[in-house]
Amino acid sequence: MCGIVAYTGPKDATPFLLEGLARLEYRGYDSAGVAVAGRTGGIKVRKVKGRVADLAADIPARFKGTTGIGHTRWATHGVPSDANAHPHLDNAGRIAVVHNGIIENADELRVRLAADGAVFRSETDTEVLAHLVAAHAAEGGELEDAVRAALGKVVGTYGIAVLDAEQPDRIVVARNGSPIVLGIGEKEMFVASDVSALVRYTRQVVHLEDGELATVRADGFRTFTEDARTTHRQPSTVDWEIDSYDTGGYEHFLLKEIHEQPGSVERTLSGRLDERFATAHLGGLNLDARELREIRRVKILGCGSAYYAGEMGAQLIEELARIPAHSEPASEFRYRNPVIEADTLYIAVSQSGETYDTLAAVQEVKRKGGRVLGVVNTVGSAIARECDGGIYLHAGPEISVASTKAFTSTVVAFALLALHFGRIHDLSPADGRRIVSALKALPGQIREVLAQGDGIAALAAEYADSTGMMFIGRVRGYPVAREGAQKLKEISYVHAEAYPASELKHGPLALISPELPTVALVPDDELLDKNLTTLGEIKARAGRILAIAHRRPEARLADHCVLVPKSEPELDPLLLNIPLQLLAYHAAVALKRDVDKPRNLAKSVTVE
């Protein structure tokens, strides 16, 4: 969460800072600010409560400088306000700092600094960094030495960029648990917390590792550790196109990304289906068949939608490979002192590859000798680098806070993994061919669902004013229900709960009324009759039902129905989820919500 940008070079930094912040606003949007320094010295600062557009409107024409830093904030310490917005300065106005993360010992440091004469103007933990760096910079020497000394006193997570009025030709950046990416230009350098801010200007990037710093000048950069040891980072090439960061004629990024799913699924599958042997090619696992046969259990770790995708993945692995599999919230995993088993394969799921809770869980497994694979979308991200191997989704950048195409591609990646596992174990060639054929058909079937957008929009408008909604599904359908409820909550702010359909009669049925409609997942599978019985129980209590089904239930059992193409039973959940994405989107539009930037949420959560 929160976004950082920085620039140094021959040009005016301000246009890049404002554009970069606009591209990162999905990471935080309650306040924004910039600071620039020119060759003549002095730092100019503008920051406001509100959106990047409000900041841009507040920038005077003469606000120019060849080196600058910027930030868009998602509040953690202190309410959104002009004073709490970044950048933060020391009392003399010499040092400016922008920061993502949390300084855990900020209160202790604040007391010490105040005793030494520092005057604090905000409630943030970040302002502590500005005063700490300034105190060390006053002793003389290079800015990078002052930053290293300051960070030696800090406990917590951070991605920072520091500007010094007395050394305006450079920016010092550092990373510990929150991403920092350097962009290499022609006699100019860029910095951002996400490559989306950089792709218009350069494709050559360097990802900092945790515990690493960099001094960035127009003519290049130097990376080093907190104890001043030089490190060597080779640039990598970003392959995402700038068009991916525009709405492309759609009203919102979320709708665009929902409609991009046929293409994102095709990219996830590309080159990975082996029709001859009815299996999947997954060379990035770095595990041969013998090693895979030694795996006795799979544990999947993710947060939010990644956790629910993991639940669907666990179901696929158990069904196709007959290996026990389980999904668990990564945010809880390391706090229960987990037992790490030598014959268990751990899989970390993250769209950004930077989700701090998931990264920390990966590090906990690695510390205890476990083997971890990553299922991530962002090449070169922290989780991708930390893992022993894995699967890149190739879904393309996802700008909207709510995950859609990355979620779907994650489930497809798990289907490939389950197929690969299964064919190494006991999945027959005939069943392998069945799954391969079904995977190839998915993009076209997703297009069939998306073609029903207008009808789903009408249904969403009818249900949007409900005080809450119940989502139910059995076995394969339950993770879909959980993801559907999450989408409705996070972008429309309508309260939603998900339950296994079999559990409805064990308590939640008491809530059913005409005011609480139910979204029921009713696939045409071996549990169809049981699902229809559950619909009857809801209707007996005058509950309204929107069914997502392969064939329309009797009129007495459902008020409305969205029909979905039939795949193989193991892959049906993936298609059943698509209407729920559209339902949540159109409900949010009907309620006039800020669809791409829901309140209180940010795209990549890099703090605890």
Coordinates of C-alpha atoms in Angstrom, one line a residue, residues 3 61-62 70 78 90 139 150 186 193 233 238 242 250 265 335 352 395 412 420 422 431 434 450 459 480 548 577:
G3 CA 3.0 4.6 -3.7
A61 CA 3.8 27.0 -12.3
R62 CA 7.2 27.7 -10.9
G70 CA 6.6 11.9 -4.4
G78 CA -2.7 9.5 11.7
D90 CA 13.1 17.8 9.3
E139 CA 27.5 15.4 11.2
A150 CA 19.3 6.3 10.6
E186 CA 19.2 7.8 -20.8
S193 CA 7.4 1.2 -5.6
R233 CA 22.3 -5.7 -9.3
V238 CA 9.8 -5.2 -18.1
I242 CA 2.0 1.0 -21.5
Y250 CA -13.9 1.0 -20.5
V265 CA -6.1 -17.2 -19.4
Y335 CA 2.0 -16.5 14.2
S352 CA 1.9 -8.4 -6.8
A395 CA -2.0 -12.2 -16.6
V412 CA -5.8 -21.8 -14.0
H420 CA 1.1 -32.0 -13.7
G422 CA -1.8 -35.9 -11.3
D431 CA -8.5 -38.0 -17.6
R434 CA -10.2 -34.5 -20.5
L450 CA -19.0 -11.9 -20.4
L459 CA -29.9 -8.0 -11.9
V480 CA -16.4 -19.5 -5.2
I548 CA -25.6 -19.2 -10.9
N577 CA -17.0 -17.1 -10.5

